[in-house]
Short mmCIF file of C-alpha atoms in Angstrom, two decimals:
data_model
loop_
_atom_site.label_atom_id
_atom_site.label_comp_id
_atom_site.label_asym_id
_atom_site.label_seq_id
_atom_site.Cartn_x
_atom_site.Cartn_y
_atom_site.Cartn_z
CA MET A 1 0.23 -0.21 -0.21
CA ASP A 2 1.21 3.61 -0.92
CA LYS A 3 2.92 5.93 2.27
CA LYS A 4 0.54 8.42 2.89
CA MET A 5 1.57 12.26 4.32
CA ASN A 6 -1.06 15.08 5.22
CA ILE A 7 -0.04 18.28 6.20
CA LEU A 8 -2.18 20.83 7.75
CA MET A 9 -1.44 23.89 6.43
CA PHE A 10 -2.25 26.79 9.04
CA SER A 11 -0.11 29.23 8.14
CA GLY A 12 -0.63 31.58 5.44
CA GLU A 13 3.42 33.00 4.92
CA TYR A 14 5.38 32.54 2.06
CA ASP A 15 8.19 30.35 3.37
CA LYS A 16 6.25 28.13 5.11
CA ALA A 17 3.53 27.44 2.12
CA LEU A 18 6.92 26.49 -0.26
CA ALA A 19 8.17 24.10 2.13
CA ALA A 20 4.50 22.69 2.44
CA LEU A 21 5.01 22.43 -1.84
CA ILE A 22 8.05 21.40 -1.68
CA LEU A 23 7.08 18.15 0.62
CA ALA A 24 3.87 17.69 -1.34
CA ASN A 25 5.62 17.48 -4.88
CA SER A 26 8.23 15.73 -3.47
CA ALA A 27 6.61 12.76 -1.61
CA LYS A 28 4.34 12.43 -4.74
CA GLU A 29 7.70 11.93 -7.03
CA ILE A 30 8.11 9.19 -4.77
CA ASN A 31 4.66 7.81 -5.07
CA MET A 32 3.05 8.76 -1.85
CA ASP A 33 -0.44 9.90 -1.31
CA VAL A 34 -0.67 13.32 -0.01
CA THR A 35 -2.75 15.72 1.00
CA ILE A 36 -2.67 19.16 2.53
CA PHE A 37 -6.03 20.45 5.31
CA PHE A 38 -5.67 24.19 4.91
CA ALA A 39 -6.82 26.44 7.82
CA PHE A 40 -6.75 29.57 9.53
CA TRP A 41 -3.89 31.59 7.53
CA GLY A 42 -3.75 28.76 5.74
CA LEU A 43 -7.01 29.57 3.27
CA LEU A 44 -4.85 32.47 2.02
CA LEU A 45 -2.85 29.93 -0.27
CA ILE A 46 -5.29 28.88 -2.04
CA ARG A 47 -7.95 31.89 -2.98
CA GLU A 48 -9.00 32.08 -6.65
CA PRO A 49 -7.96 35.52 -7.58
CA GLU A 50 -10.80 35.69 -10.28
CA ASN A 51 -13.18 34.42 -8.05
CA MET A 52 -13.74 36.75 -4.86
CA SER A 53 -16.65 38.72 -4.03
CA ASP A 54 -18.23 40.78 -1.41
CA GLU A 55 -21.80 39.25 -1.33
CA ASP A 56 -22.81 37.74 1.35
CA LYS A 57 -20.02 38.74 3.16
CA SER A 58 -20.48 40.86 6.66
CA THR A 59 -18.34 43.79 7.63
CA TYR A 60 -15.93 41.89 8.66
CA GLU A 61 -15.30 39.71 6.09
CA LYS A 62 -15.13 41.78 3.73
CA MET A 63 -12.37 43.80 6.08
CA PHE A 64 -10.76 40.67 6.41
CA ALA A 65 -10.88 39.71 2.87
CA ASN A 66 -9.68 42.73 1.36
CA MET A 67 -6.69 43.14 4.46
CA THR A 68 -5.11 39.98 3.61
CA PRO A 69 -3.36 38.55 0.61
CA LYS A 70 -5.80 37.47 -2.52
CA HIS A 71 -2.64 35.63 -4.23
CA ILE A 72 -0.21 33.19 -3.46
CA GLU A 73 2.83 34.80 -4.74
CA GLU A 74 1.53 37.73 -2.49
CA LEU A 75 2.28 36.32 0.94
CA PRO A 76 4.97 38.02 3.45
CA LEU A 77 8.24 35.44 4.57
CA SER A 78 7.42 34.59 8.78
CA LYS A 79 10.76 36.47 9.56
CA MET A 80 13.36 39.07 7.81
CA ASN A 81 9.96 40.36 5.58
CA PHE A 82 11.43 43.74 6.15
CA ALA A 83 8.43 45.44 4.52
CA GLY A 84 9.14 42.77 1.59
CA ILE A 85 12.85 43.81 0.96
CA GLY A 86 14.03 40.18 2.19
CA LYS A 87 11.32 38.09 0.03
CA LYS A 88 12.04 39.86 -2.40
CA MET A 89 15.66 38.38 -1.99
CA LEU A 90 14.55 35.58 -1.77
CA THR A 91 12.56 34.84 -4.27
CA GLU A 92 15.62 36.87 -6.77
CA MET A 93 18.14 34.35 -4.80
CA MET A 94 15.21 31.48 -5.95
CA GLU A 95 15.34 32.81 -9.70
CA GLU A 96 19.44 32.53 -9.74
CA ASN A 97 19.44 29.18 -8.17
CA HIS A 98 16.17 28.59 -11.15
CA THR A 99 14.00 26.94 -8.57
CA PRO A 100 10.44 27.43 -9.53
CA LYS A 101 8.02 30.27 -7.80
CA LEU A 102 6.08 29.29 -4.73
CA LYS A 103 2.56 29.44 -7.56
CA ASP A 104 4.76 26.62 -10.00
CA PHE A 105 4.45 24.27 -6.88
CA LEU A 106 1.12 25.03 -6.22
CA ILE A 107 0.61 24.64 -9.50
CA GLY A 108 2.68 20.93 -9.55
CA ALA A 109 0.77 20.06 -6.68
CA ILE A 110 -2.42 19.88 -8.17
CA ASN A 111 -1.45 18.86 -11.63
CA LYS A 112 0.25 15.75 -9.00
CA GLY A 113 -3.23 15.15 -7.50
CA VAL A 114 -2.13 16.41 -4.35
CA ASN A 115 -4.96 16.06 -2.19
CA PHE A 116 -6.75 19.59 -1.54
CA LYS A 117 -8.60 20.31 1.53
CA ALA A 118 -10.31 23.43 3.24
CA CYS A 119 -11.50 23.61 7.21
CA LYS A 120 -15.11 24.08 7.39
CA LEU A 121 -14.86 25.95 10.47
CA SER A 122 -12.05 28.43 8.88
CA CYS A 123 -14.17 29.06 6.11
CA GLU A 124 -17.39 29.65 7.54
CA VAL A 125 -15.16 31.85 10.28
CA MET A 126 -12.85 33.93 7.69
CA GLY A 127 -16.26 34.26 5.62
CA PHE A 128 -14.40 32.02 2.71
CA LYS A 129 -17.35 30.45 -0.16
CA GLU A 130 -16.30 26.87 -1.61
CA ASP A 131 -16.11 29.18 -5.01
CA GLU A 132 -13.67 31.74 -4.33
CA LEU A 133 -11.22 29.14 -3.32
CA ILE A 134 -9.36 27.24 -5.94
CA LYS A 135 -11.63 24.70 -7.25
CA GLU A 136 -9.61 21.62 -6.36
CA VAL A 137 -10.32 22.32 -3.18
CA LYS A 138 -12.86 20.61 -1.70
CA ILE A 139 -14.43 21.83 2.75
CA VAL A 140 -14.24 19.59 4.66
CA THR A 141 -14.35 19.10 9.20
CA ALA A 142 -11.68 18.69 11.47
CA GLU A 143 -13.41 14.94 11.72
CA GLU A 144 -12.28 14.24 8.23
CA TYR A 145 -8.82 15.77 8.81
CA LEU A 146 -8.12 13.89 11.76
CA ILE A 147 -9.89 10.47 10.08
CA ASP A 148 -6.70 10.86 7.21
CA ALA A 149 -4.21 12.08 9.61
CA MET A 150 -4.56 8.97 11.63
CA ASP A 151 -3.58 6.77 8.91
CA SER A 152 -0.66 9.03 7.41
CA ASN A 153 2.52 8.28 7.63
CA ILE A 154 3.43 11.63 8.13
CA GLN A 155 1.72 13.80 9.43
CA LEU A 156 3.20 17.31 10.37
CA PHE A 157 1.25 21.22 10.91
CA ILE A 158 3.12 24.11 9.21
CA MET B 1 -7.66 -0.14 20.12
CA ASP B 2 -8.28 3.49 20.44
CA LYS B 3 -7.08 6.06 18.00
CA LYS B 4 -4.18 8.06 20.25
CA MET B 5 -3.33 11.88 19.66
CA ASN B 6 -0.24 13.97 20.59
CA ILE B 7 -0.18 17.57 20.59
CA LEU B 8 2.95 19.75 21.53
CA MET B 9 1.71 22.60 22.73
CA PHE B 10 4.99 25.04 22.28
CA SER B 11 3.39 27.84 21.10
CA GLY B 12 1.45 31.06 23.02
CA GLU B 13 -1.07 32.19 20.57
CA TYR B 14 -4.51 32.81 20.01
CA ASP B 15 -4.80 31.52 17.05
CA LYS B 16 -2.55 28.46 17.33
CA ALA B 17 -4.57 27.72 20.63
CA LEU B 18 -7.63 27.70 19.19
CA ALA B 19 -6.56 24.82 16.25
CA ALA B 20 -5.04 22.47 19.23
CA LEU B 21 -8.54 23.00 21.16
CA ILE B 22 -10.79 22.79 18.03
CA LEU B 23 -8.26 19.48 17.10
CA ALA B 24 -8.26 18.11 20.48
CA ASN B 25 -12.33 18.48 21.08
CA SER B 26 -13.01 16.97 17.41
CA ALA B 27 -10.67 13.81 17.92
CA LYS B 28 -12.17 12.87 21.60
CA GLU B 29 -15.56 13.79 19.21
CA ILE B 30 -14.71 10.45 17.18
CA ASN B 31 -13.50 8.64 20.04
CA MET B 32 -9.60 9.13 19.97
CA ASP B 33 -7.17 9.68 22.73
CA VAL B 34 -6.22 12.50 23.28
CA THR B 35 -2.83 14.08 25.17
CA ILE B 36 -1.58 17.99 24.65
CA PHE B 37 1.99 18.36 26.16
CA PHE B 38 2.19 22.16 27.05
CA ALA B 39 6.22 23.35 26.84
CA PHE B 40 6.87 27.11 26.58
CA TRP B 41 5.28 29.62 25.48
CA GLY B 42 2.26 26.83 25.02
CA LEU B 43 2.24 26.69 28.91
CA LEU B 44 0.28 30.56 28.81
CA LEU B 45 -2.37 28.53 28.07
CA ILE B 46 -3.35 26.80 31.07
CA ARG B 47 -2.33 29.51 34.21
CA GLU B 48 -4.69 29.52 36.95
CA PRO B 49 -5.67 33.57 37.10
CA GLU B 50 -7.20 32.83 40.80
CA ASN B 51 -3.96 30.80 41.96
CA MET B 52 -1.09 33.10 41.32
CA SER B 53 1.88 34.23 43.14
CA ASP B 54 5.04 36.06 43.51
CA GLU B 55 6.78 33.71 46.54
CA ASP B 56 9.51 31.68 45.58
CA LYS B 57 10.41 33.63 42.39
CA SER B 58 13.58 35.03 41.02
CA THR B 59 13.48 38.35 40.08
CA TYR B 60 13.57 37.54 36.67
CA GLU B 61 10.75 34.77 37.41
CA LYS B 62 8.33 37.67 38.58
CA MET B 63 8.97 40.10 35.82
CA PHE B 64 7.71 37.15 33.23
CA ALA B 65 5.35 36.11 34.64
CA ASN B 66 4.04 39.19 34.92
CA MET B 67 4.56 40.56 31.32
CA THR B 68 3.40 37.90 29.98
CA PRO B 69 -0.92 37.12 29.60
CA LYS B 70 -2.39 35.62 32.21
CA HIS B 71 -5.56 34.59 30.53
CA ILE B 72 -6.09 32.44 27.79
CA GLU B 73 -8.61 34.86 26.38
CA GLU B 74 -5.51 37.34 26.38
CA LEU B 75 -3.38 35.66 24.20
CA PRO B 76 -2.16 37.35 21.13
CA LEU B 77 -2.32 36.38 17.34
CA SER B 78 -0.02 34.76 15.61
CA LYS B 79 0.02 37.61 12.80
CA MET B 80 -1.91 40.44 11.81
CA ASN B 81 -2.27 41.21 15.61
CA PHE B 82 -2.06 45.17 14.62
CA ALA B 83 -1.73 45.90 18.37
CA GLY B 84 -5.09 43.66 19.14
CA ILE B 85 -6.96 44.84 15.89
CA GLY B 86 -6.49 42.28 14.35
CA LYS B 87 -7.58 39.74 17.42
CA LYS B 88 -10.79 41.59 18.14
CA MET B 89 -11.46 41.29 14.26
CA LEU B 90 -11.06 37.64 14.57
CA THR B 91 -13.28 36.99 17.73
CA GLU B 92 -16.27 39.33 16.55
CA MET B 93 -15.96 36.94 13.33
CA MET B 94 -16.23 33.81 15.42
CA GLU B 95 -18.91 35.64 17.98
CA GLU B 96 -21.10 36.12 14.01
CA ASN B 97 -20.72 32.96 13.40
CA HIS B 98 -21.69 31.83 16.59
CA THR B 99 -17.89 29.88 17.38
CA PRO B 100 -17.22 29.07 20.72
CA LYS B 101 -15.27 31.05 22.20
CA LEU B 102 -10.81 29.93 22.76
CA LYS B 103 -11.55 29.69 26.86
CA ASP B 104 -14.95 27.29 25.76
CA PHE B 105 -12.90 24.75 23.62
CA LEU B 106 -10.47 24.30 26.37
CA ILE B 107 -13.09 23.73 28.96
CA GLY B 108 -14.50 21.29 25.98
CA ALA B 109 -11.54 20.38 26.00
CA ILE B 110 -11.25 19.12 29.63
CA ASN B 111 -14.50 17.72 30.12
CA LYS B 112 -14.14 15.56 27.33
CA GLY B 113 -10.77 13.94 29.10
CA VAL B 114 -8.34 15.56 27.26
CA ASN B 115 -5.54 14.57 29.15
CA PHE B 116 -3.07 17.73 29.91
CA LYS B 117 0.89 17.71 30.72
CA ALA B 118 3.14 20.50 31.23
CA CYS B 119 6.83 20.16 30.57
CA LYS B 120 8.53 19.90 34.14
CA LEU B 121 11.68 21.63 32.04
CA SER B 122 9.82 24.76 30.88
CA CYS B 123 8.07 25.48 34.14
CA GLU B 124 11.51 25.20 36.18
CA VAL B 125 12.52 27.88 34.04
CA MET B 126 10.03 29.78 33.38
CA GLY B 127 9.08 29.31 37.88
CA PHE B 128 5.80 28.17 37.51
CA LYS B 129 4.60 25.90 40.25
CA GLU B 130 2.12 23.10 39.56
CA ASP B 131 -0.86 24.71 41.34
CA GLU B 132 -0.30 28.12 38.92
CA LEU B 133 -1.56 26.09 36.56
CA ILE B 134 -5.01 24.62 36.19
CA LYS B 135 -5.40 21.64 38.52
CA GLU B 136 -6.60 18.88 35.42
CA VAL B 137 -2.41 19.77 34.41
CA LYS B 138 0.17 16.90 35.75
CA ILE B 139 3.97 18.04 34.88
CA VAL B 140 6.19 16.22 33.50
CA THR B 141 9.48 15.28 31.72
CA ALA B 142 10.11 15.49 27.91
CA GLU B 143 10.84 11.56 27.95
CA GLU B 144 7.32 11.29 29.15
CA TYR B 145 5.94 12.89 26.44
CA LEU B 146 8.27 11.17 23.52
CA ILE B 147 6.92 7.74 25.04
CA ASP B 148 3.39 9.32 24.71
CA ALA B 149 3.88 10.77 21.50
CA MET B 150 5.39 7.47 19.78
CA ASP B 151 3.03 5.25 20.12
CA SER B 152 0.34 8.17 18.90
CA ASN B 153 -1.44 8.30 15.31
CA ILE B 154 -0.53 11.40 15.17
CA GLN B 155 1.72 13.43 17.02
CA LEU B 156 2.52 17.60 15.94
CA PHE B 157 4.01 20.22 17.10
CA ILE B 158 2.06 23.34 17.54
CA MET C 1 14.08 -2.13 16.79
CA ASP C 2 14.32 1.40 17.77
CA LYS C 3 11.82 3.53 18.02
CA LYS C 4 12.75 6.39 15.86
CA MET C 5 12.64 10.53 15.91
CA ASN C 6 12.17 12.74 12.55
CA ILE C 7 12.33 16.73 13.53
CA LEU C 8 11.97 18.72 10.38
CA MET C 9 14.00 21.90 11.44
CA PHE C 10 12.46 24.74 9.95
CA SER C 11 12.55 27.29 11.62
CA GLY C 12 15.73 29.31 12.92
CA GLU C 13 14.83 31.00 16.42
CA TYR C 14 16.53 30.45 19.83
CA ASP C 15 13.38 29.03 21.48
CA LYS C 16 12.40 26.88 18.93
CA ALA C 17 16.19 25.20 18.27
CA LEU C 18 16.21 24.83 21.79
CA ALA C 19 13.02 22.48 21.75
CA ALA C 20 14.22 20.42 18.97
CA LEU C 21 18.01 19.94 20.57
CA ILE C 22 16.35 19.59 24.06
CA LEU C 23 13.64 16.47 22.22
CA ALA C 24 16.47 15.01 20.35
CA ASN C 25 18.73 14.40 23.50
CA SER C 26 16.11 13.12 25.61
CA ALA C 27 15.19 11.25 22.80
CA LYS C 28 18.96 9.62 22.62
CA GLU C 29 18.53 9.05 26.05
CA ILE C 30 15.38 6.59 26.39
CA ASN C 31 17.65 5.41 22.95
CA MET C 32 15.70 6.44 19.83
CA ASP C 33 17.31 6.47 16.78
CA VAL C 34 16.98 10.95 16.01
CA THR C 35 16.96 12.53 12.55
CA ILE C 36 16.86 16.27 12.34
CA PHE C 37 16.68 17.58 8.59
CA PHE C 38 17.83 21.14 9.01
CA ALA C 39 16.24 23.14 5.86
CA PHE C 40 15.19 27.11 5.53
CA TRP C 41 16.26 29.61 8.93
CA GLY C 42 16.94 26.13 9.83
CA LEU C 43 19.81 25.73 8.21
CA LEU C 44 20.99 29.35 10.99
CA LEU C 45 21.73 26.73 13.59
CA ILE C 46 24.83 24.56 12.49
CA ARG C 47 26.34 27.10 10.61
CA GLU C 48 30.12 26.97 11.07
CA PRO C 49 31.35 30.08 12.66
CA GLU C 50 35.53 29.41 11.96
CA ASN C 51 34.39 27.99 8.51
CA MET C 52 32.79 31.32 6.32
CA SER C 53 33.25 31.75 2.70
CA ASP C 54 31.78 34.27 0.62
CA GLU C 55 33.78 32.80 -2.31
CA ASP C 56 31.78 31.96 -5.25
CA LYS C 57 28.36 33.70 -3.83
CA SER C 58 26.26 36.07 -5.42
CA THR C 59 26.11 39.44 -3.88
CA TYR C 60 22.74 38.51 -2.86
CA GLU C 61 23.88 35.71 -1.18
CA LYS C 62 26.74 37.41 0.80
CA MET C 63 23.91 40.18 2.15
CA PHE C 64 22.72 36.99 3.44
CA ALA C 65 25.07 35.41 4.39
CA ASN C 66 26.54 38.50 6.52
CA MET C 67 22.26 39.46 7.98
CA THR C 68 21.75 36.32 9.42
CA PRO C 69 22.96 35.05 13.19
CA LYS C 70 26.42 32.91 12.15
CA HIS C 71 26.50 31.01 15.51
CA ILE C 72 23.35 28.80 17.29
CA GLU C 73 24.21 31.37 20.21
CA GLU C 74 22.94 33.93 18.11
CA LEU C 75 19.38 33.35 16.80
CA PRO C 76 16.40 35.29 18.46
CA LEU C 77 13.53 34.28 20.51
CA SER C 78 10.14 33.61 18.16
CA LYS C 79 8.41 36.55 20.65
CA MET C 80 9.14 38.68 23.18
CA ASN C 81 12.67 38.70 21.62
CA PHE C 82 11.70 43.27 22.34
CA ALA C 83 15.50 43.78 20.69
CA GLY C 84 17.14 41.10 22.45
CA ILE C 85 16.01 41.77 26.01
CA GLY C 86 13.57 38.74 26.10
CA LYS C 87 16.29 36.08 24.87
CA LYS C 88 18.79 37.98 27.57
CA MET C 89 15.84 37.19 30.07
CA LEU C 90 15.26 33.58 29.20
CA THR C 91 19.05 32.79 28.82
CA GLU C 92 19.03 34.42 32.25
CA MET C 93 16.31 32.18 33.95
CA MET C 94 18.21 29.32 32.57
CA GLU C 95 21.30 30.06 33.83
CA GLU C 96 19.19 30.49 37.59
CA ASN C 97 17.72 27.21 36.64
CA HIS C 98 21.37 25.43 35.83
CA THR C 99 19.78 24.48 32.06
CA PRO C 100 22.74 23.99 30.03
CA LYS C 101 22.95 26.45 26.95
CA LEU C 102 21.09 26.00 23.69
CA LYS C 103 24.98 25.44 21.95
CA ASP C 104 25.50 22.43 25.07
CA PHE C 105 22.72 20.91 23.59
CA LEU C 106 23.43 21.11 19.74
CA ILE C 107 26.60 19.63 21.34
CA GLY C 108 24.89 17.07 23.41
CA ALA C 109 22.90 15.96 20.13
CA ILE C 110 25.87 15.68 18.10
CA ASN C 111 27.92 13.78 20.83
CA LYS C 112 24.67 11.24 21.09
CA GLY C 113 24.61 10.31 17.49
CA VAL C 114 21.85 12.56 16.31
CA ASN C 115 21.87 12.14 12.24
CA PHE C 116 22.16 15.82 11.01
CA LYS C 117 21.00 16.42 7.51
CA ALA C 118 20.62 19.77 5.84
CA CYS C 119 17.37 20.40 2.83
CA LYS C 120 20.10 20.19 -0.58
CA LEU C 121 17.56 22.79 -2.04
CA SER C 122 17.63 24.98 1.00
CA CYS C 123 21.68 25.28 1.06
CA GLU C 124 21.45 26.02 -2.60
CA VAL C 125 18.71 28.54 -2.86
CA MET C 126 20.34 30.44 -0.05
CA GLY C 127 23.82 29.68 -0.46
CA PHE C 128 25.60 27.87 1.76
CA LYS C 129 27.95 25.21 0.64
CA GLU C 130 28.84 22.14 2.84
CA ASP C 131 31.60 23.26 4.71
CA GLU C 132 30.06 26.08 5.46
CA LEU C 133 27.84 23.81 7.95
CA ILE C 134 29.31 21.72 10.58
CA LYS C 135 31.05 18.76 10.10
CA GLU C 136 28.44 16.27 11.30
CA VAL C 137 25.75 17.63 8.62
CA LYS C 138 25.13 15.41 5.28
CA ILE C 139 23.22 17.39 3.05
CA VAL C 140 20.37 15.21 1.31
CA THR C 141 16.99 15.77 -0.88
CA ALA C 142 13.74 16.28 0.31
CA GLU C 143 13.00 12.50 -0.90
CA GLU C 144 15.04 11.52 1.73
CA TYR C 145 13.59 13.32 4.50
CA LEU C 146 10.42 12.06 3.21
CA ILE C 147 12.04 8.42 3.26
CA ASP C 148 13.35 8.52 7.16
CA ALA C 149 10.66 10.36 8.27
CA MET C 150 7.81 7.81 6.96
CA ASP C 151 9.32 4.88 9.08
CA SER C 152 9.76 7.38 12.15
CA ASN C 153 7.32 7.03 14.85
CA ILE C 154 7.03 10.64 15.59
CA GLN C 155 7.71 13.38 13.14
CA LEU C 156 7.63 16.99 14.12
CA PHE C 157 7.71 20.36 11.96
CA ILE C 158 9.63 23.07 14.05
#
């Protein structure tokens, strides 16, 4: 039986997103089954920029949706961000090294068949509707996360 | 045999505490055995506000005890805290959605029988005595954490 | 067969490094096999201060190498750092409690035979050569991390 990895993606930062998506891509390369469960700030990795709407949102939900990054490439670094300079430096260093961009790792993970789940409660609290997220994402409960994670060989909270 | 989850709660932030306690409550709902091991900043989740004392504390320990949040609801967000505005926004959004408060998830976890452990070394370094923590907590060593974690189906560092 | 622990050390902060190295030392005490895979900011824990070189580095790599802490004891705290005051306080509290320093836990981990691995892609992006890292470290790919982690009883992302 294939080995499984389950990542609970809680953070919404560029460098942590990179770590998670590089692991997800690498795991698929060695035929692991991979699920990423996006919760809290992690939802910012899977917004569909073409499909955002203020409809049916409360005032706070509208503020939240507009104050937070709309696209995965806009996420800040978890440290050394220096108002964006540190991130510019990291992305330039990645380019010098011919490393793909964060969005390429996201596309790679989608193409390789990584399972994308979003936390139901987080979506409700933050006011994200399923069609505001990329179409590969399915909204599930924390219980469904746990059932998948308990049978995984690797579980990480990022 | 029941499936087990072990969470090492290192962080002392509102949103991460919420993630850990929602997972702990959900895991009990599906009959998992759950242990949370509180270390470092995680100890700030389980202080007993009625039971704080400066007795037997060094100057640094007193400073530390007084500079840090005394109650779980006072924890800051890990990001977007904006001097408390971001947190106010999150808690209002939770209320709009009729989501329980962080302290309710803590009470829920206690009532459902989650095992609460605190890291002995962290307590010693930070100067917390066992009776300054909520009474459900037992102080144990890192070895005891490892022995529990190695037999768990899910281990997370939050 | 011995139980195994695998830590993915992503963070470059004093308190998180302390957590990881205390766990690693404790795990060896109870005869577990331990591997730490250092990636991204985690590489800052294993720089060899005697062996840094600007040779073969791009401008960004030089800047990065010089802006970041050169020695494990110089790492900042993840919170309450207050321009170093919070960290000073923590290290004083550790000393009062006769807790070893972070660098002692690193030396302990080396002496006890913890396996040190560094992430190949992170080293390439950040411009670290193998001989700029402590000599116990071996550079490996993310796939090699996954193969080790999938057979471990405990996996943590710190």
